[in-house]
Structure formats: structure tokens, C-alpha cells
PDB file of C-alpha atoms in Angstrom:
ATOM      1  CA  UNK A   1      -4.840 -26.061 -11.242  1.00 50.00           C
ATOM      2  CA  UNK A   2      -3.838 -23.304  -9.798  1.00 63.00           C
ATOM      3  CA  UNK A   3      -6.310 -20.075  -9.582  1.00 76.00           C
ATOM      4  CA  UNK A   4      -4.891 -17.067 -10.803  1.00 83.00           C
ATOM      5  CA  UNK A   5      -8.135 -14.529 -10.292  1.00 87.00           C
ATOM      6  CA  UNK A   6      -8.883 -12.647  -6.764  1.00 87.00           C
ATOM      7  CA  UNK A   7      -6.054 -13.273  -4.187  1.00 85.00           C
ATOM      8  CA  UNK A   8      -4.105 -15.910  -6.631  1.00 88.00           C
ATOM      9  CA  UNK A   9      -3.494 -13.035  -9.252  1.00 88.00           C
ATOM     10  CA  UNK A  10      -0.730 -11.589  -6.934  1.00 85.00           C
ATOM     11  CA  UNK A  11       2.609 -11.733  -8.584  1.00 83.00           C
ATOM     12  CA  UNK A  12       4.316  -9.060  -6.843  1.00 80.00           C
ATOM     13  CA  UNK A  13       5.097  -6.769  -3.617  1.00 80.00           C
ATOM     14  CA  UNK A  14       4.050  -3.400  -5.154  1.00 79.00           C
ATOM     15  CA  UNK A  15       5.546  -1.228  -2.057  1.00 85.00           C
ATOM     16  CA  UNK A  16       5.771  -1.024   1.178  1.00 87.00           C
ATOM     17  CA  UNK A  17       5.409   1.561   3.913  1.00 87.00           C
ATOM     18  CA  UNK A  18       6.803   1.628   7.226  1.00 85.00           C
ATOM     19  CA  UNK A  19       4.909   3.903   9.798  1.00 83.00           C
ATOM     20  CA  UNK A  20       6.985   6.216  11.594  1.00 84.00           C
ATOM     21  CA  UNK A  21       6.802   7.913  14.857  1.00 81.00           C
ATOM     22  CA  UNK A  22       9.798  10.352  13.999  1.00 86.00           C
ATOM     23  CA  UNK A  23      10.450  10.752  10.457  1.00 88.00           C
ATOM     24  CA  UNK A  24      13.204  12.306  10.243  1.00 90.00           C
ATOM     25  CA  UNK A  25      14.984  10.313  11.752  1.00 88.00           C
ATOM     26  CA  UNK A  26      13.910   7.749   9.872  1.00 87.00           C
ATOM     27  CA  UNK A  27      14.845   9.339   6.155  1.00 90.00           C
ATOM     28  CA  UNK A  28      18.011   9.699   7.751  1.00 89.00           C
ATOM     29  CA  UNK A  29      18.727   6.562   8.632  1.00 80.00           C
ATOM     30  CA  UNK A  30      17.653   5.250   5.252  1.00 84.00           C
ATOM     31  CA  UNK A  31      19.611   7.689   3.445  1.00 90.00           C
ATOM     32  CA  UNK A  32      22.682   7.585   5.995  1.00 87.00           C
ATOM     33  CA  UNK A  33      22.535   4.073   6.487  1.00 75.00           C
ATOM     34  CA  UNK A  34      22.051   2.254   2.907  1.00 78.00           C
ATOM     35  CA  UNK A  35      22.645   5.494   0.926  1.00 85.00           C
ATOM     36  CA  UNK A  36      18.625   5.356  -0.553  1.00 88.00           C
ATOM     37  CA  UNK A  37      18.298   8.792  -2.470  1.00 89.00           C
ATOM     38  CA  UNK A  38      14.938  10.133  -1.958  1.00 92.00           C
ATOM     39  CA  UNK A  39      12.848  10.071  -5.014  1.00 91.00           C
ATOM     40  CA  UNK A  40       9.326  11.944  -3.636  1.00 89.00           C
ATOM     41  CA  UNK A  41       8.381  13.717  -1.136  1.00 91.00           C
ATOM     42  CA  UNK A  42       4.680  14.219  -1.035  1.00 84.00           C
ATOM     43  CA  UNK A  43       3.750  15.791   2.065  1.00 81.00           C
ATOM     44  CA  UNK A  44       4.037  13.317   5.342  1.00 84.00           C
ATOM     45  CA  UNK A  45       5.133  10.644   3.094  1.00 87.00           C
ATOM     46  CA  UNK A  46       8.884  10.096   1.991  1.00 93.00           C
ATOM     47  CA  UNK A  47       9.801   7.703  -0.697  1.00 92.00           C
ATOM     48  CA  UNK A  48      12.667   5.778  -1.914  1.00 92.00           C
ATOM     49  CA  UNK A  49      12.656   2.996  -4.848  1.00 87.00           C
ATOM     50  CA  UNK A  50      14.847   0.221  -3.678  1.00 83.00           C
ATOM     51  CA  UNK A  51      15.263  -1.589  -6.782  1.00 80.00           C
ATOM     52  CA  UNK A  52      11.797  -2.422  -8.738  1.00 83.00           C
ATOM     53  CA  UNK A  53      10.142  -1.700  -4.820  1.00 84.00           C
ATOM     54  CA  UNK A  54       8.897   1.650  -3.884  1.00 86.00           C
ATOM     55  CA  UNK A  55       9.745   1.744  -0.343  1.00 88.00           C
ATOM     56  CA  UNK A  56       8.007   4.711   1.758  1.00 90.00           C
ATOM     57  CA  UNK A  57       8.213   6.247   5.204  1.00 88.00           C
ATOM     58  CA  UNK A  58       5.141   8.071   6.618  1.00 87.00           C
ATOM     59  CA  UNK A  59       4.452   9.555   9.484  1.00 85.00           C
ATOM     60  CA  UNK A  60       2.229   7.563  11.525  1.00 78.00           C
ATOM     61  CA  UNK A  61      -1.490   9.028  12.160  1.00 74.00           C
ATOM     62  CA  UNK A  62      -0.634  10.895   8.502  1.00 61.00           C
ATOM     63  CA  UNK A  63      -2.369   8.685   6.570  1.00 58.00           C
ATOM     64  CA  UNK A  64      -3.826   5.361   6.152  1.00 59.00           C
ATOM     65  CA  UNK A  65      -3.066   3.674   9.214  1.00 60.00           C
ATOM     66  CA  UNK A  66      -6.597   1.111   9.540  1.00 53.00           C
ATOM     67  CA  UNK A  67      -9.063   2.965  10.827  1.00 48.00           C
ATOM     68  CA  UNK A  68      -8.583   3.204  14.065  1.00 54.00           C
ATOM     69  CA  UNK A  69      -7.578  -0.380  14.840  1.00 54.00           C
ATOM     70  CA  UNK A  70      -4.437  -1.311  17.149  1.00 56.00           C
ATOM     71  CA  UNK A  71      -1.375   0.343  15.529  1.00 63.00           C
ATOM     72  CA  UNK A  72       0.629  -1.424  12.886  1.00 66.00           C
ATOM     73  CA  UNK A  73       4.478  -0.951  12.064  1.00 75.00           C
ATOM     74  CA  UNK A  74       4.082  -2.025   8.509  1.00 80.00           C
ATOM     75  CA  UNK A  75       2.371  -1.974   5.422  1.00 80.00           C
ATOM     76  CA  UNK A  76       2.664  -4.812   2.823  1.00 81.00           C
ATOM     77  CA  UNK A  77       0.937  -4.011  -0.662  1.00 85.00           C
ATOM     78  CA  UNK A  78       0.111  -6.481  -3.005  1.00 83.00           C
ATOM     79  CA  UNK A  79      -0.630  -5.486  -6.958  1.00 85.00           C
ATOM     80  CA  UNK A  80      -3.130  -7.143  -8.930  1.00 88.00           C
ATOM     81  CA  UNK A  81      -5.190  -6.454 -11.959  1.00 91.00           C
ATOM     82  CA  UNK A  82      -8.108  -3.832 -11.164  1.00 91.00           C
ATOM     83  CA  UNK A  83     -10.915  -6.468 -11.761  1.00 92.00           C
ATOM     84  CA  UNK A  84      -8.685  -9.155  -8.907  1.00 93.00           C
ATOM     85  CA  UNK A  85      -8.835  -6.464  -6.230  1.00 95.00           C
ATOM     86  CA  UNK A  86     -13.183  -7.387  -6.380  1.00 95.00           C
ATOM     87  CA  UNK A  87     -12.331 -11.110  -6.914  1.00 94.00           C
ATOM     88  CA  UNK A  88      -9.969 -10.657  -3.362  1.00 91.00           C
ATOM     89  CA  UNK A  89     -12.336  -9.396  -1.353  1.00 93.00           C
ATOM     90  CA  UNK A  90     -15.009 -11.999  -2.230  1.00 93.00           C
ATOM     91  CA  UNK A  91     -12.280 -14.761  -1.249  1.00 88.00           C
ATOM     92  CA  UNK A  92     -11.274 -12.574   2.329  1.00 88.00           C
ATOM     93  CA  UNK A  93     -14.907 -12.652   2.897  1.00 91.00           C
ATOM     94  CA  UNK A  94     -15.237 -16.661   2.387  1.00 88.00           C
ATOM     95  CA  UNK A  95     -12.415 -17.304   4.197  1.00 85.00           C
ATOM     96  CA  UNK A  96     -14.095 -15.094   7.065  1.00 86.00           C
ATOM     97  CA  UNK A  97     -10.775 -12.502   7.282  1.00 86.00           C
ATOM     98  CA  UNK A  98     -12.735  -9.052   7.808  1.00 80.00           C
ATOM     99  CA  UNK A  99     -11.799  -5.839   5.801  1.00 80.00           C
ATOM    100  CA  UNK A 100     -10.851  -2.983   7.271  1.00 86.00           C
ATOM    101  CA  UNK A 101     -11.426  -1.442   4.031  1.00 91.00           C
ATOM    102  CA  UNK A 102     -13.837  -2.554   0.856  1.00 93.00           C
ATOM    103  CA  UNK A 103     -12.903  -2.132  -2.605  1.00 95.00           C
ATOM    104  CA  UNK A 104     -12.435   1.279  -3.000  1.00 94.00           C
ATOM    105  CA  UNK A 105     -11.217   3.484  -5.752  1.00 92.00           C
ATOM    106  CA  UNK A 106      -8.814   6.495  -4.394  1.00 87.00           C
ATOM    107  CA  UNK A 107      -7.227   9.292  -5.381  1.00 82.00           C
ATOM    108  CA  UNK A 108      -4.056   8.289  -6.044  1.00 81.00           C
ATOM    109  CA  UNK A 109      -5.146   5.953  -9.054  1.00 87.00           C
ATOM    110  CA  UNK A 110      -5.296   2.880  -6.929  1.00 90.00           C
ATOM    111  CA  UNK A 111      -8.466   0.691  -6.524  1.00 94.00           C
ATOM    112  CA  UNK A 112      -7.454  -0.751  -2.613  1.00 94.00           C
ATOM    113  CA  UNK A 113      -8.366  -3.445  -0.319  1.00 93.00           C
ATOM    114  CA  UNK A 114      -7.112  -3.226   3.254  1.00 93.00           C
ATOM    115  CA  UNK A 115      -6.842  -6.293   5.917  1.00 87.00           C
ATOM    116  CA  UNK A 116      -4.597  -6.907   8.508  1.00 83.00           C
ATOM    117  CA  UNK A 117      -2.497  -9.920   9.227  1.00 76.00           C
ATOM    118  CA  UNK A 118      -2.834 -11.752  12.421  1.00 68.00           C
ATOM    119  CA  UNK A 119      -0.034  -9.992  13.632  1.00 62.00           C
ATOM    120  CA  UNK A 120      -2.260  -6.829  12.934  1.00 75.00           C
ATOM    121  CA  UNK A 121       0.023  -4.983  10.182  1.00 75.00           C
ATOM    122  CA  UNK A 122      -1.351  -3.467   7.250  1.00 84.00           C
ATOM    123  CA  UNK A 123      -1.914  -5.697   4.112  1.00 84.00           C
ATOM    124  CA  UNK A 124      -3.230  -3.898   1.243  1.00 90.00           C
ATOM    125  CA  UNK A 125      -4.644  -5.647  -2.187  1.00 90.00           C
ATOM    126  CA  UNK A 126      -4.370  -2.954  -5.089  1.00 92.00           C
ATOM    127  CA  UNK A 127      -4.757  -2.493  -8.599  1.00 94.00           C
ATOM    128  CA  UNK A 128      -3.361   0.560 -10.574  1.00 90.00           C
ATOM    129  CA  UNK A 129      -6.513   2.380 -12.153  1.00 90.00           C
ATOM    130  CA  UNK A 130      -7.085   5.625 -14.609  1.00 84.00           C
ATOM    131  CA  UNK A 131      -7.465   8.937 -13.347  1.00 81.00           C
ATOM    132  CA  UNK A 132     -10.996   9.521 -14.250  1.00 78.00           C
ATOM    133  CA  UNK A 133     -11.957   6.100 -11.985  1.00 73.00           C
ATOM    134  CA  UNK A 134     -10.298   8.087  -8.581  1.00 68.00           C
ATOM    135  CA  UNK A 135     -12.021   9.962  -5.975  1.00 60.00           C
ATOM    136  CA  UNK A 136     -10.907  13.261  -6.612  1.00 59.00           C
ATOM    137  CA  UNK A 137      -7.690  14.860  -8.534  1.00 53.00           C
ATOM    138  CA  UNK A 138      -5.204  11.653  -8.336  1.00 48.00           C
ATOM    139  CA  UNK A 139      -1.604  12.697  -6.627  1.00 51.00           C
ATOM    140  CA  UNK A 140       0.466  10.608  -8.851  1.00 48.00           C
ATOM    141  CA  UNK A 141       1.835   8.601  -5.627  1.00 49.00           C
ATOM    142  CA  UNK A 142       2.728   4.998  -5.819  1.00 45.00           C
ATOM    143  CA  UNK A 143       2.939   4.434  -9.769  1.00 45.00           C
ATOM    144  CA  UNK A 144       5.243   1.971 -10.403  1.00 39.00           C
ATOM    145  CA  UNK A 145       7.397   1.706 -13.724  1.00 35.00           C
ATOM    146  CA  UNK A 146       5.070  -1.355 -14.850  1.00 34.00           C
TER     147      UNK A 146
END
């Protein structure tokens, strides 16, 4: 049977971001390149939907790049229901494969879990939540047509 709570409730790539040292350059090789129209720009962070993914370039050192570990290049995000995000951690924790983030609700209206991969990119567990459960007026970035 297979366990669909925690880590088994992922059923899709929610978005990705790739971590940029020049970003420019980089929206204009997405947008030169493969034609991607840029759909929001919210400060250090440019983003393009690439079919049902939300695909995002951000300049690296501008946001979330895991607390001052060794660099990544990517960011992988995984969506699950709010209460899985809880249930994830708990498994990450039995299977001894350290956070570099707890549970945490932000202020984009995403409950996240951070963890890297042995190849020490990003991988991020997260849950779409309501306004009133974020840390502070939510930005609107990352919501997903559902």
C-alpha cells in the first residue's frame, strides 16, 4: 500500500528556481532563447510559467539560498497539502536527512520545508496556505492556478 501522507503526498513539481549570478542575462536568454514572456517581476526575482510550471530566476544571495550552506544552482519545489509539509519533516528526520529549514509558515502564503539533495541543491516541501497563517503581509508570489 502505498503511503500517500508526509513525503508520499507529492504529486507535483510546484516551481522551480534557478539561482543566478547575472540576471539579466539570464531573463534574456530565457526570453531570447525559448521566447518565455515574463509574467512577474517581484523585486530580485523574475518569473515565467512554462506550461502548468512557474519557472523563476533570482538573483543569487537575494533570497532563500540555504542558510549559508555551500551554494546551490537549483531549486526543486515540491507541493503538498499544508498538513503533509509536518508529516515530511517527521519522515526527513527518520530517515536522518537534516533540514535546513523546519516547517515554517512565510509570507508568501506558503508553509515550507527546505533540504538539500546530496548534490547540495535546494529541495523545498510546500503547501499553499491562507493569508492570515503567513508571517507578515503575504506577496502573492508563487500561487499556482490550482
Amino acid at each position: 500500500m502505498q503511503n500517500n501522507k508526509g513525503i508520499g503526498a507529492i504529486h507535483s513539481l510546484g516551481y522551480v528556481i534557478v539561482l543566478c549570478d547575472d540576471l539579466d542575462r539570464m531573463v534574456a536568454f530565457y526570453k531570447d532563447l525559448f521566447g518565455f514572456a515574463v509574467e512577474e517581476v517581484a523585486g530580485h526575482l523574475v518569473s515565467f510559467r512554462v506550461g502548468g510550471v512557474f519557472l523563476a530566476l533570482r538573483s543569487r544571495g537575494r533570497g532563500y539560498d540555504g542558510a549559508g550552506g555551500p551554494g546551490a544552482s537549483v531549486q526543486l519545489s515540491f507541493r503538498v497539502p499544508p498538513a503533509d509539509v509536518d508529516r515530511a519533516y517527521e519522515t526527513l528526520q527518520a530517515q536522518g536527512v537534516g533540514e535546513i529549514e523546519p516547517p515554517t509558515d512565510q509570507d508568501w502564503t506558503h508553509r515550507t520545508l527546505f533540504f538539500r539533495d546530496p548534490e547540495q541543491n535546494i529541495l523545498e516541501i510546500f503547501a499553499d496556505i491562507h493569508p492570515d497563517q503567513t508571517l507578515d503581509a503575504p506577496t502573492g508570489m508563487h500561487l499556482l492556478a490550482p
